[in-house]
Coordinates of C-alpha atoms in Angstrom, one line a residue:
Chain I
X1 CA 9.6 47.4 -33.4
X2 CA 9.3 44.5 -31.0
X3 CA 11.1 46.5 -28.8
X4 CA 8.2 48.6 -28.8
X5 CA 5.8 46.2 -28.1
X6 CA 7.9 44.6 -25.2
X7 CA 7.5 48.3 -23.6
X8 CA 4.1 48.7 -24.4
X9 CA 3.5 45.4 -22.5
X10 CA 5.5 46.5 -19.5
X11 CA 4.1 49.9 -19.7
X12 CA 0.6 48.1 -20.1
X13 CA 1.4 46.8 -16.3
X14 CA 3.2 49.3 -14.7
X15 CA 1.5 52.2 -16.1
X16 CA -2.3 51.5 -17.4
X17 CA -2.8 55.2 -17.8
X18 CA 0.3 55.9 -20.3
X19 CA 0.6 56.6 -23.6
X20 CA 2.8 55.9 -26.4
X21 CA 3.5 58.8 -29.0
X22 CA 5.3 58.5 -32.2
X23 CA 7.7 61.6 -34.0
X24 CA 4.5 63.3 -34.8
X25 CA 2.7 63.3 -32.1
X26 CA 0.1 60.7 -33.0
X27 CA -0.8 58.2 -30.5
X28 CA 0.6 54.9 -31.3
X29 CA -0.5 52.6 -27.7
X30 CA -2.7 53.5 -25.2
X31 CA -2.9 51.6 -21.6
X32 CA -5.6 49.5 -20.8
X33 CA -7.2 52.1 -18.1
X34 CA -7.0 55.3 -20.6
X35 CA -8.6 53.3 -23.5
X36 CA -11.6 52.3 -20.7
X37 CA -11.7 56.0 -20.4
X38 CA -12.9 56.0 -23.9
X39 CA -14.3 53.0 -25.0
X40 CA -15.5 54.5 -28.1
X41 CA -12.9 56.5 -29.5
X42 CA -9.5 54.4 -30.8
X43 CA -7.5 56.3 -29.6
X44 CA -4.6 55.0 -31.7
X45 CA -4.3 56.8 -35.1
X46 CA -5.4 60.2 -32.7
X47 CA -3.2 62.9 -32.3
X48 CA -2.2 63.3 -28.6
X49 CA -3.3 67.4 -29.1
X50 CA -6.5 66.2 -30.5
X51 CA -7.7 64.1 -28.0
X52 CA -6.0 66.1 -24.7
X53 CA -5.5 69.7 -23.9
X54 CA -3.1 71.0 -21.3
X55 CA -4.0 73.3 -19.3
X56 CA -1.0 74.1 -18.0
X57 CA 1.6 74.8 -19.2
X58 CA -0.7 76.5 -21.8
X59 CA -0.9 76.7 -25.4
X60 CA 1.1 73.9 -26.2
X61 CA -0.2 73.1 -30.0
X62 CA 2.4 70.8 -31.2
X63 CA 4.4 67.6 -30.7
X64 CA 7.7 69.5 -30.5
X65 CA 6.5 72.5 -28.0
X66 CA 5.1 69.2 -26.2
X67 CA 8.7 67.2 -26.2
X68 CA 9.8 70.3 -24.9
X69 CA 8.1 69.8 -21.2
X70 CA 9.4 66.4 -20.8
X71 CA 9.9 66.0 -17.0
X72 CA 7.7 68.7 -15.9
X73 CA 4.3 68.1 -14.7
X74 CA 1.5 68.7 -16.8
X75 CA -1.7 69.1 -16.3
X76 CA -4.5 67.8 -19.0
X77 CA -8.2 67.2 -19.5
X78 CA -9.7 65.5 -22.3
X79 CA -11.2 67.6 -25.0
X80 CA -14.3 66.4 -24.8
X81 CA -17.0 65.2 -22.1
X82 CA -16.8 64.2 -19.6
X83 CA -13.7 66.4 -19.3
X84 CA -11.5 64.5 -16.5
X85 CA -8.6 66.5 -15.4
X86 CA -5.3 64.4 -16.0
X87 CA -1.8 65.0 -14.5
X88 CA 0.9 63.4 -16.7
X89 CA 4.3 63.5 -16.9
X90 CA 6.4 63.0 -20.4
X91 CA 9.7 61.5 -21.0
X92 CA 11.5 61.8 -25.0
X93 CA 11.8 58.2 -26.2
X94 CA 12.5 56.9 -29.6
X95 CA 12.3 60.2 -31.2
X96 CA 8.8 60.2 -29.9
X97 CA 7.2 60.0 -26.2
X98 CA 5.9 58.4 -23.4
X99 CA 3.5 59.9 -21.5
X100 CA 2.4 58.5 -17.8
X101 CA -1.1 59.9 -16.6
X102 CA -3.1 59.7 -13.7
X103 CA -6.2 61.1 -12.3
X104 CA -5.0 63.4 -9.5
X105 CA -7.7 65.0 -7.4
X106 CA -10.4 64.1 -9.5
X107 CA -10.2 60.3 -9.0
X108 CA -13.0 59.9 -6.6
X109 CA -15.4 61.6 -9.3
X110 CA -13.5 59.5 -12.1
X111 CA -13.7 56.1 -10.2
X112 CA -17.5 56.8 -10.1
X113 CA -18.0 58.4 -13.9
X114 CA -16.2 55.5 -15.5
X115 CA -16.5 52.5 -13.0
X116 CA -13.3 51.8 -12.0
X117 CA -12.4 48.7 -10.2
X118 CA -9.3 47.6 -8.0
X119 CA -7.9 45.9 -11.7
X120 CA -7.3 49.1 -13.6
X121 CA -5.2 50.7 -11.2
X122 CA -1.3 49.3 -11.0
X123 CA -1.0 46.9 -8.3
X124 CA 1.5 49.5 -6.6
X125 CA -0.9 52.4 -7.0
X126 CA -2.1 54.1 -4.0
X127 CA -5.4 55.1 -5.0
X128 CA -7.5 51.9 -3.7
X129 CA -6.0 52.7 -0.6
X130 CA -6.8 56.8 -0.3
X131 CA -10.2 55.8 -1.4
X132 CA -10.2 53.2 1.3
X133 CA -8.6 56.2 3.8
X134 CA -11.5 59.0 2.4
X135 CA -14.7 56.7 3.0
X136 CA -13.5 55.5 6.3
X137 CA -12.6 59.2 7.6
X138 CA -15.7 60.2 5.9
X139 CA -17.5 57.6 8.5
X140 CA -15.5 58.7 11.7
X141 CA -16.1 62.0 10.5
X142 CA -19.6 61.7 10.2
X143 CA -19.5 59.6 13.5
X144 CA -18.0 62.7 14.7
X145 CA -20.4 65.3 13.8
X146 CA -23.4 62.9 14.7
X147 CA -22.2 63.4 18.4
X148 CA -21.5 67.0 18.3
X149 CA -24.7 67.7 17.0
X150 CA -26.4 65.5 19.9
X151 CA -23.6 67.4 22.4
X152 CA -24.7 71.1 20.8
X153 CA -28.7 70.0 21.5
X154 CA -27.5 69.0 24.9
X155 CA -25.8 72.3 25.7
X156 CA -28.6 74.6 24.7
X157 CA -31.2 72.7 27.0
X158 CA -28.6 73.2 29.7
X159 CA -27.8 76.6 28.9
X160 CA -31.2 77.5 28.9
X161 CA -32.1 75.2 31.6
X162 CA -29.1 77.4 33.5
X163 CA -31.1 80.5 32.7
X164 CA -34.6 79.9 33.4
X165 CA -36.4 80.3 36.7
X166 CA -38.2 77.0 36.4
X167 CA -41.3 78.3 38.3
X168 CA -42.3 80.6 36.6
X169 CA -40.4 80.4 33.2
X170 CA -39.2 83.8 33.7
X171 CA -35.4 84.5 33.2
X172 CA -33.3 84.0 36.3
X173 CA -30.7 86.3 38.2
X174 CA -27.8 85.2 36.3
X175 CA -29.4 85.5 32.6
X176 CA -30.4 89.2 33.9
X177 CA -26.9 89.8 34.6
X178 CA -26.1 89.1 31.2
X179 CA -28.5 90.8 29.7
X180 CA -27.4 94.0 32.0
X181 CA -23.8 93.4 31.4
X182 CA -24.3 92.8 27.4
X183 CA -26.7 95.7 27.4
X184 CA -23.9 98.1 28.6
X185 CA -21.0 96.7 26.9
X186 CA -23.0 97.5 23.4
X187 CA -24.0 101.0 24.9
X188 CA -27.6 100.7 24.6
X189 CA -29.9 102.8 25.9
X190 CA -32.4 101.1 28.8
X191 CA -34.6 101.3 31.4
X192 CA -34.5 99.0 34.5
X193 CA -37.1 98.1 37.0
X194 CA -36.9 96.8 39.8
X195 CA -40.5 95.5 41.2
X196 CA -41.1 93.8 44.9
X197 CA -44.4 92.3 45.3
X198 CA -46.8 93.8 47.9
X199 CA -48.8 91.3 50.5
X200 CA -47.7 88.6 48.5
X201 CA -46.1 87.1 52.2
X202 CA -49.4 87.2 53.1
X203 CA -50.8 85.2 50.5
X204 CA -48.1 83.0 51.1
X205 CA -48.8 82.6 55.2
X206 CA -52.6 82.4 55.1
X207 CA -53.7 80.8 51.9
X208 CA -50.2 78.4 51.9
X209 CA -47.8 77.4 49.5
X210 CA -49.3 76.4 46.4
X211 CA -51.3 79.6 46.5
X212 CA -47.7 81.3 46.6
X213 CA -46.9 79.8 43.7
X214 CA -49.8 80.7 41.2
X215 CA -49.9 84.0 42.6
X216 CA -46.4 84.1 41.3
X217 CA -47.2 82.4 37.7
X218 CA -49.9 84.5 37.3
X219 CA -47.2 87.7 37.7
X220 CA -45.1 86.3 35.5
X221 CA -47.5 85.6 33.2
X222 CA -48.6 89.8 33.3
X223 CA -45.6 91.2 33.4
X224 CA -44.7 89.2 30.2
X225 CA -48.1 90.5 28.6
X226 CA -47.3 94.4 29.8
X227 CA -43.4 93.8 28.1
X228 CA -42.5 93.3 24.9
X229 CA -40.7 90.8 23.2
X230 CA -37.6 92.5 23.4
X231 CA -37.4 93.4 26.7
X232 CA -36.0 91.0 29.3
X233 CA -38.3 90.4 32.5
X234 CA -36.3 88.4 35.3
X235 CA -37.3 86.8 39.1
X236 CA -34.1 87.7 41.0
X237 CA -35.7 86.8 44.4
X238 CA -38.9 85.2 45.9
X239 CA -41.1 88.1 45.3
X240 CA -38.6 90.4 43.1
X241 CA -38.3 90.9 39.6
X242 CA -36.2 92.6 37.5
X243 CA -37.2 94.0 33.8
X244 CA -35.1 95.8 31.4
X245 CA -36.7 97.6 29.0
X246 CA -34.9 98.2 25.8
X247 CA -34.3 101.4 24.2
X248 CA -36.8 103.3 26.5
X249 CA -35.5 107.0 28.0
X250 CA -38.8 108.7 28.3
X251 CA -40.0 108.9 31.4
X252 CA -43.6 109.4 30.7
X253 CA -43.7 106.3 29.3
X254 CA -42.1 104.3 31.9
X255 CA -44.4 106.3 34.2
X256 CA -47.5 104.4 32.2
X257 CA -45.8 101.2 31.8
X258 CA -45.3 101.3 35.9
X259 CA -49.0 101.9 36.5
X260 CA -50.0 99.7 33.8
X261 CA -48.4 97.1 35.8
X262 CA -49.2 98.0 39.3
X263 CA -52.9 98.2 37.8
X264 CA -53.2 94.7 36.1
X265 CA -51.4 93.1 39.4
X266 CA -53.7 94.9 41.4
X267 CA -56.5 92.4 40.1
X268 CA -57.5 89.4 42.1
X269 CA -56.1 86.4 41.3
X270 CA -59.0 83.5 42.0
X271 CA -56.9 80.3 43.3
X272 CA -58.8 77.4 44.9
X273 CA -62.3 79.0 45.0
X274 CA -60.9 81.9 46.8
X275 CA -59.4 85.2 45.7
X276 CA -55.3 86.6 46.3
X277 CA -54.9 90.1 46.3
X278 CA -51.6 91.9 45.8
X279 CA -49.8 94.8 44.4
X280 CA -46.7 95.6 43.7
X281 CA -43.8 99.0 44.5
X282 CA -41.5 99.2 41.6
X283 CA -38.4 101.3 41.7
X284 CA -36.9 102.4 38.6
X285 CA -33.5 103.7 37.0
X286 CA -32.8 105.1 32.9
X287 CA -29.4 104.4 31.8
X288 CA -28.9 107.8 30.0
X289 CA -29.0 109.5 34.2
X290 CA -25.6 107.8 33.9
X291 CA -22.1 109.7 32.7
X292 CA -20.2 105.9 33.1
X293 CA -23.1 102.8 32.6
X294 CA -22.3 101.0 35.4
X295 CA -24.6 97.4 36.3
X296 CA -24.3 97.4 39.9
X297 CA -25.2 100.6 40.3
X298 CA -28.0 100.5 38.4
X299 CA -29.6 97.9 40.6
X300 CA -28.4 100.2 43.8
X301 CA -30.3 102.6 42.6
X302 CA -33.4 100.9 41.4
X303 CA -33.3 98.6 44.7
X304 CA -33.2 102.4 46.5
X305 CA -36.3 104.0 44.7
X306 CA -37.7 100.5 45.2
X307 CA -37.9 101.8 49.0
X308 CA -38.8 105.1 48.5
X309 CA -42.5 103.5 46.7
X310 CA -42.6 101.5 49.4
X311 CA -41.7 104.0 51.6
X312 CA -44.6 106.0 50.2
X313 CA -47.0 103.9 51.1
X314 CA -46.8 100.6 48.4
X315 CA -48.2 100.5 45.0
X316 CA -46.4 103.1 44.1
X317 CA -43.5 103.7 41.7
X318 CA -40.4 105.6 42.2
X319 CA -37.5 107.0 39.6
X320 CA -34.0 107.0 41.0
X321 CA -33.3 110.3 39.7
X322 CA -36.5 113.0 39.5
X323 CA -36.3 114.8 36.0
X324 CA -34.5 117.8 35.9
Chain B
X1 CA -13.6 49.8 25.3
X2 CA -13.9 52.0 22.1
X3 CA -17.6 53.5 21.7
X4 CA -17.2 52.1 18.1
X5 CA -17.2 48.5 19.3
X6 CA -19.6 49.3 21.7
X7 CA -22.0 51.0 19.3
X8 CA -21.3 47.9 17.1
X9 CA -23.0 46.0 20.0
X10 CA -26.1 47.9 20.4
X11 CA -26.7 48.3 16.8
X12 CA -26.4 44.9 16.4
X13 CA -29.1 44.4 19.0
X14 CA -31.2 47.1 17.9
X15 CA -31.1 46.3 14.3
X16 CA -31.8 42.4 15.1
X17 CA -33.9 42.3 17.8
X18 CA -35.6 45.8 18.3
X19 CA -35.3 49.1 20.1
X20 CA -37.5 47.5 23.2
X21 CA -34.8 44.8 23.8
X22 CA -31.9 47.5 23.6
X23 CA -34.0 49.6 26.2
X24 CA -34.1 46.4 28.8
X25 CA -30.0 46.0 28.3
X26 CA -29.3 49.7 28.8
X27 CA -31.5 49.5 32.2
X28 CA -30.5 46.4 33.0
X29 CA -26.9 47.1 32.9
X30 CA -27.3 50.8 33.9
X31 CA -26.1 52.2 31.0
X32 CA -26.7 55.8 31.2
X33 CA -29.2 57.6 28.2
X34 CA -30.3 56.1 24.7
X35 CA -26.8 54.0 24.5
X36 CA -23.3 54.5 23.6
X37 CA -21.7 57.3 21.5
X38 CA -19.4 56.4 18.7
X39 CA -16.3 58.2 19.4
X40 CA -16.4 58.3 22.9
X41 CA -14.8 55.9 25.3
X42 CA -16.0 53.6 27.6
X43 CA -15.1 51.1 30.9
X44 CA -14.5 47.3 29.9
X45 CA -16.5 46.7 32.9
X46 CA -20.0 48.5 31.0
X47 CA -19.1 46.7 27.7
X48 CA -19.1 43.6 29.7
X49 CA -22.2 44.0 31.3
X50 CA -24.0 44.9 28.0
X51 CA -22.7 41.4 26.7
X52 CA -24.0 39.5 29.6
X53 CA -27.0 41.4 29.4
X54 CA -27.9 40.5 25.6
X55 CA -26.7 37.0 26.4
X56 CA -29.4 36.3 29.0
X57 CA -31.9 37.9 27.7
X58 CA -31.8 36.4 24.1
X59 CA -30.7 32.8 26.0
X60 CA -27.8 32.8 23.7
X61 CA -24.2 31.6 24.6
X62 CA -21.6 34.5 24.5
X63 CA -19.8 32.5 21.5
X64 CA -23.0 32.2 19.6
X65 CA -24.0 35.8 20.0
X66 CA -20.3 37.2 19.1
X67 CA -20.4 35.2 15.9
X68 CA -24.3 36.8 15.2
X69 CA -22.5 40.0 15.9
X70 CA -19.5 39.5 13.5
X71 CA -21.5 38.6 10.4
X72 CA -24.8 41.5 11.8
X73 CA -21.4 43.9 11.2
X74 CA -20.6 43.1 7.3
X75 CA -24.2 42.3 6.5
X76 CA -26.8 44.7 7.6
X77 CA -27.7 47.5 5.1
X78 CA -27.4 50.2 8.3
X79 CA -23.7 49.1 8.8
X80 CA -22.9 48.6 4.9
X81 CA -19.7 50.9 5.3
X82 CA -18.1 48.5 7.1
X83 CA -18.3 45.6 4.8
X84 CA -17.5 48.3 2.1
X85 CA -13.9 49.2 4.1
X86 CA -13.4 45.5 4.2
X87 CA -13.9 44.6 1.1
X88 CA -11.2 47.2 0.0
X89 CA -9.1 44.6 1.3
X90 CA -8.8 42.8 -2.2
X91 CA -10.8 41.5 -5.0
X92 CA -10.9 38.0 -4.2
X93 CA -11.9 36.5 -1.2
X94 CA -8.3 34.9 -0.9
X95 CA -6.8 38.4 -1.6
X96 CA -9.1 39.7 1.6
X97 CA -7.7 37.1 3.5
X98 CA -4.2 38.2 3.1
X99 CA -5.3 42.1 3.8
X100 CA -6.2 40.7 7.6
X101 CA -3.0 41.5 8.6
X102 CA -3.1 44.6 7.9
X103 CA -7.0 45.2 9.2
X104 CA -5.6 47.0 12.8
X105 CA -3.2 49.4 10.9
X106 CA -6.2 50.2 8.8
X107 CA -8.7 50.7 11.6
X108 CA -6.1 53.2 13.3
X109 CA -5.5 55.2 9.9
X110 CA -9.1 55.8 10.0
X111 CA -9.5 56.2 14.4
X112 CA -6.5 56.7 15.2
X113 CA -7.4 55.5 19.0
X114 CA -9.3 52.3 17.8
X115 CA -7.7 49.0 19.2
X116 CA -8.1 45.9 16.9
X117 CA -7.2 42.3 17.9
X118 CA -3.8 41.7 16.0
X119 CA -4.7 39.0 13.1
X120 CA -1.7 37.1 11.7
X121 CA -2.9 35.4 8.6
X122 CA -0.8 31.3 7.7
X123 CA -0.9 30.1 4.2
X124 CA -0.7 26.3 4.4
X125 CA -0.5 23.5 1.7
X126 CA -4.0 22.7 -0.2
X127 CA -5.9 26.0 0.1
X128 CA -6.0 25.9 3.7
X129 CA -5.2 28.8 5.9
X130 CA -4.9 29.9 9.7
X131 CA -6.0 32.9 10.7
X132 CA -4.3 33.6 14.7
X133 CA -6.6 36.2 16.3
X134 CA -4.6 37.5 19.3
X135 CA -6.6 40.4 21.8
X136 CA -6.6 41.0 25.4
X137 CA -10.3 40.9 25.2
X138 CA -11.5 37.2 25.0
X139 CA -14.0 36.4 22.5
X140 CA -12.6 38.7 19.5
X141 CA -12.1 35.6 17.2
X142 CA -15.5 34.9 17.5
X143 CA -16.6 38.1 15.9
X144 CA -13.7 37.4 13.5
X145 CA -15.4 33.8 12.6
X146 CA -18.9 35.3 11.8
X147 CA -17.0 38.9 9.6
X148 CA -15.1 35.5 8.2
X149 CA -18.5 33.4 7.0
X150 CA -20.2 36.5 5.9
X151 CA -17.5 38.0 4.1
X152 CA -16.7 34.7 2.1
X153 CA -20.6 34.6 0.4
X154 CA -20.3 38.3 -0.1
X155 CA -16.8 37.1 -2.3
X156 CA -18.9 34.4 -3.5
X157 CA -16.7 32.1 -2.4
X158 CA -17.2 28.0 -0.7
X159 CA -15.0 27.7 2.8
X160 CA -15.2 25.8 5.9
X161 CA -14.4 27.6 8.8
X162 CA -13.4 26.1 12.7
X163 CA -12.0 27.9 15.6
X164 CA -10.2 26.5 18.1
X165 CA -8.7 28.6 20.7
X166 CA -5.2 28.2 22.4
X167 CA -5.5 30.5 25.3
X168 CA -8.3 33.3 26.4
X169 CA -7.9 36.2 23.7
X170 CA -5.9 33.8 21.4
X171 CA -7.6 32.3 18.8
X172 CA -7.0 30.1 15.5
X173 CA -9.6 30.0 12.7
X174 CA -8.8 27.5 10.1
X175 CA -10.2 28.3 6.8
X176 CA -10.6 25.9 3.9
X177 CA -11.3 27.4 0.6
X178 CA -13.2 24.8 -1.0
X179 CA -14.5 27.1 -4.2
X180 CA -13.0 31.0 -4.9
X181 CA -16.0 31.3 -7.5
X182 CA -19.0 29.5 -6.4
X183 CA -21.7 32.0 -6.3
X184 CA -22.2 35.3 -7.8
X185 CA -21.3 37.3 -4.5
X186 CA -21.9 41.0 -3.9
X187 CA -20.9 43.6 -6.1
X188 CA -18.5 46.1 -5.0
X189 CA -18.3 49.6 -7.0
X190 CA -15.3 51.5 -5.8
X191 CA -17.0 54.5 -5.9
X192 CA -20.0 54.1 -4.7
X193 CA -19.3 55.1 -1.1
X194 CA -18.4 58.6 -0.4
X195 CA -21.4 61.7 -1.4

């Protein structure tokens, strides 16, 4: 019997999470850290089953079918709450058992539920130092993120920074390539215009610079209004912008947003107490003319009905192909 | 130099002196943006200037102001997960001590590219110990004096604490532990750190 307690007392050291199990099954010394798991239940005078269930192996329901693991991991949880899942291990001794246990992957959750401290953990035991490992990854980590968030932020201004004609807020060249290109590549149907502005040199010569440059905001600003939100209007030169009109194949229509456009342009813009006049020639193209969509020839096209408006006198608007 | 040690800097003046001060450094020294990133690297030369910077314009000495830094790093609530990582180090002030040695292998578990000064920690006779602080940046044991003073009330315990140093970037802190229990100290719950 001394015997026993000498193990206990070693055990109590080595292992503060084991248990001691007589012939029966009934728990006969408990390590300091399991009893601090329950500080209200004496857990001497339990039986192992009653207090612990294993979940795997399953359906163990007595001391024998217990024995029987010995070696093998198992895993546990107590019977009642909270229900902390346990790995133990048994060994056969004395015609009863030992049985080591330890928290597993729910020791972060136990430290916190039963306020562990550095003492009830062997002085061997690893744990202090993976919780010392998972709060200072969780700080680099979060380090981590902190910058990739600020780098993400950083991208999209650029990105969009990359795609914006800062004058008049309009997309630029590239982003309408993209648009084009992803347009085609998901097969959607579109019209494309391509629209010069007329006089607007001479707006530019006699009235100067800054006139220029309203003149131009003030486009933007209508062709936005005559789009929707959808559709993609783009400057692509000094005077030249390009809109693609999503899902539109009727002619008619594009007909009426044309002179819509030409119309609302048409309208003198006041700038400095005196008054800029232009219009605009707009050539256009429909992606379903085309067998094989096909970008560049798209803006051929639309470029060469841009000169046939102009051509025909300016203000006017042009389709690549007539109808048939 | 590590972004960590140099975001320990400017937190340290931002925290302690305000966000106006931290502005004048990062002009005066022509540090690009808001200030240093975490986990990106930096030139010596920058980290240098930032020091000098702070130095002059808080009229401090460089000793003085790496000590303020040292305990600002294991005492202010915005920083508290360092002082938590140290105090893993052991449950009595004595027993932190003794984890010193380990502190660079540590800090590279957890940053893997993170550069410590190597700490050697002496036991001598009467509670005494000597703590050899050994970097190729000068001034580390400085930082390692104030982490030292701050950490030893947060242990609750009564030291005296010199530094003497042999050669630039090698430094010896002598530590007399007059009292392990003479104050309460601050508690430390295992758990309390992570979600």
């Amino acid at each position: 019997m001394s015997h026993d307690r000498d193990l206990a007392q070693i055990l109590d050291v080595l292992s503060p999470m084991h248990v001691m199990l007589d012939a029966a099954g009934r728990i006969c010394h408990a390590g300091p850290t399991l009893r601090k798991l329950r500080p209200d239940t004496v857990l001497e005078d339990c039986d192992f089953l009653d207090v612990f269930e294993t979940m795997r192996p399953r359906l163990i329901d007595s001391m024998q079918a217990l024995v029987a693991h010995h070696g093998v991991k198992l895993h546990l949880q107590f019977r009642d709450a909270p229900q902390t899942a346990l790995k133990g291990v048994l060994v056969p001794w004395d015609g009863g058992a030992v049985i080591n246990l330890s928290f597993g992957i729910s020791v972060l959750d136990s430290v916190r539920d039963y306020a562990l401290t550095s003492s009830d953990f062997a002085a061997t035991d690893l744990t202090i130092e993976m919780l010392y490992l998972i709060e200072a990854k969780s700080a680099a980590m979060e380090a981590s993120r902190q910058l990739n968030l600020r780098l993400q932020g950083a991208m999209i201004a650029a990105e969009e920074q990359a795609f914006t004609d800062t004058l008049t807020g309009l997309k630029n060249r590239r982003a309408m390539d993209h648009v084009l290109a992803r347009h085609i590549s998901m097969g959607e149907a579109f019209a494309l215009m391509h629209l010069d502005l007329d006089f607007f040199k001479a707006v530019n010569d006699t009235m100067g610079h800054a006139a220029g440059d309203h003149v131009l905001q003030q486009v933007a600003r209508i062709m936005v209004d005559v789009t929707r939100k959808d559709d993609t209007v783009a400057r692509v030169g000094g005077d030249e912008f390009v809109l693609i009109l999503t899902g539109l194949t009727d002619r008619t229509m594009l007909s009426a947003i044309a002179a819509r456009l030409i119309a609302r342009l048409e309208k003198p813009i006041p700038f400095d107490g005196q008054t800029c006049r232009i219009s605009a020639s707009i050539g256009s193209v429909l992606s379903v003319d085309y067998q094989v969509p096909n970008a560049e020839q798209f803006l051929i096209d639309a470029d060469e009905a841009l000169y046939a408006s102009k051509r025909r006198g300016r203000a006017q608007h042009s389709f690549h192909r007539d109808a048939d | 130099m590590h972004g960590l040690i140099n975001r320990a800097i400017q937190c340290f003046v931002r925290d302690t002196y305000g966000a106006e001060l931290w502005l004048d450094v990062t002009r005066q020294a022509r540090l690009d943006g808001q200030g240093f990133e975490a986990m990106l690297y930096y030139d010596d030369a920058l980290t240098e200037r930032v020091l000098n910077r702070v130095g002059a314009l808080l009229a401090k000495e460089r000793e003085a102001l790496l000590e303020d830094i040292g305990i600002y790093l294991v005492s202010h609530p915005n920083v508290e997960a360092l002082r938590r990582l140290l105090r893993f180090g052991g449950v009595s002030f004595v027993e932190f001590l003794h984890s010193l040695d380990d502190l660079p292998d540590r800090a590279r578990l957890a940053v893997s590219d993170l550069e410590l000064p190597r700490l050697e920690l002496h036991e001598c006779p009467s509670n005494c110990f000597r703590l050899f602080c050994q970097s190729p940046y000068v001034g580390y044991g400085h930082v390692m004096l104030g982490v030292l003073r701050t950490m030893a009330d947060d242990y609750g315990a009564l030291v005296f604490l010199d530094i003497h140093s042999r050669a630039p970037g090698d430094d010896v802190i002598e530590i007399t532990v007059i009292e392990m229990a003479f104050a309460e100290g601050r508690s430390f719950d295992l758990g309390a750190g992570v979600g």
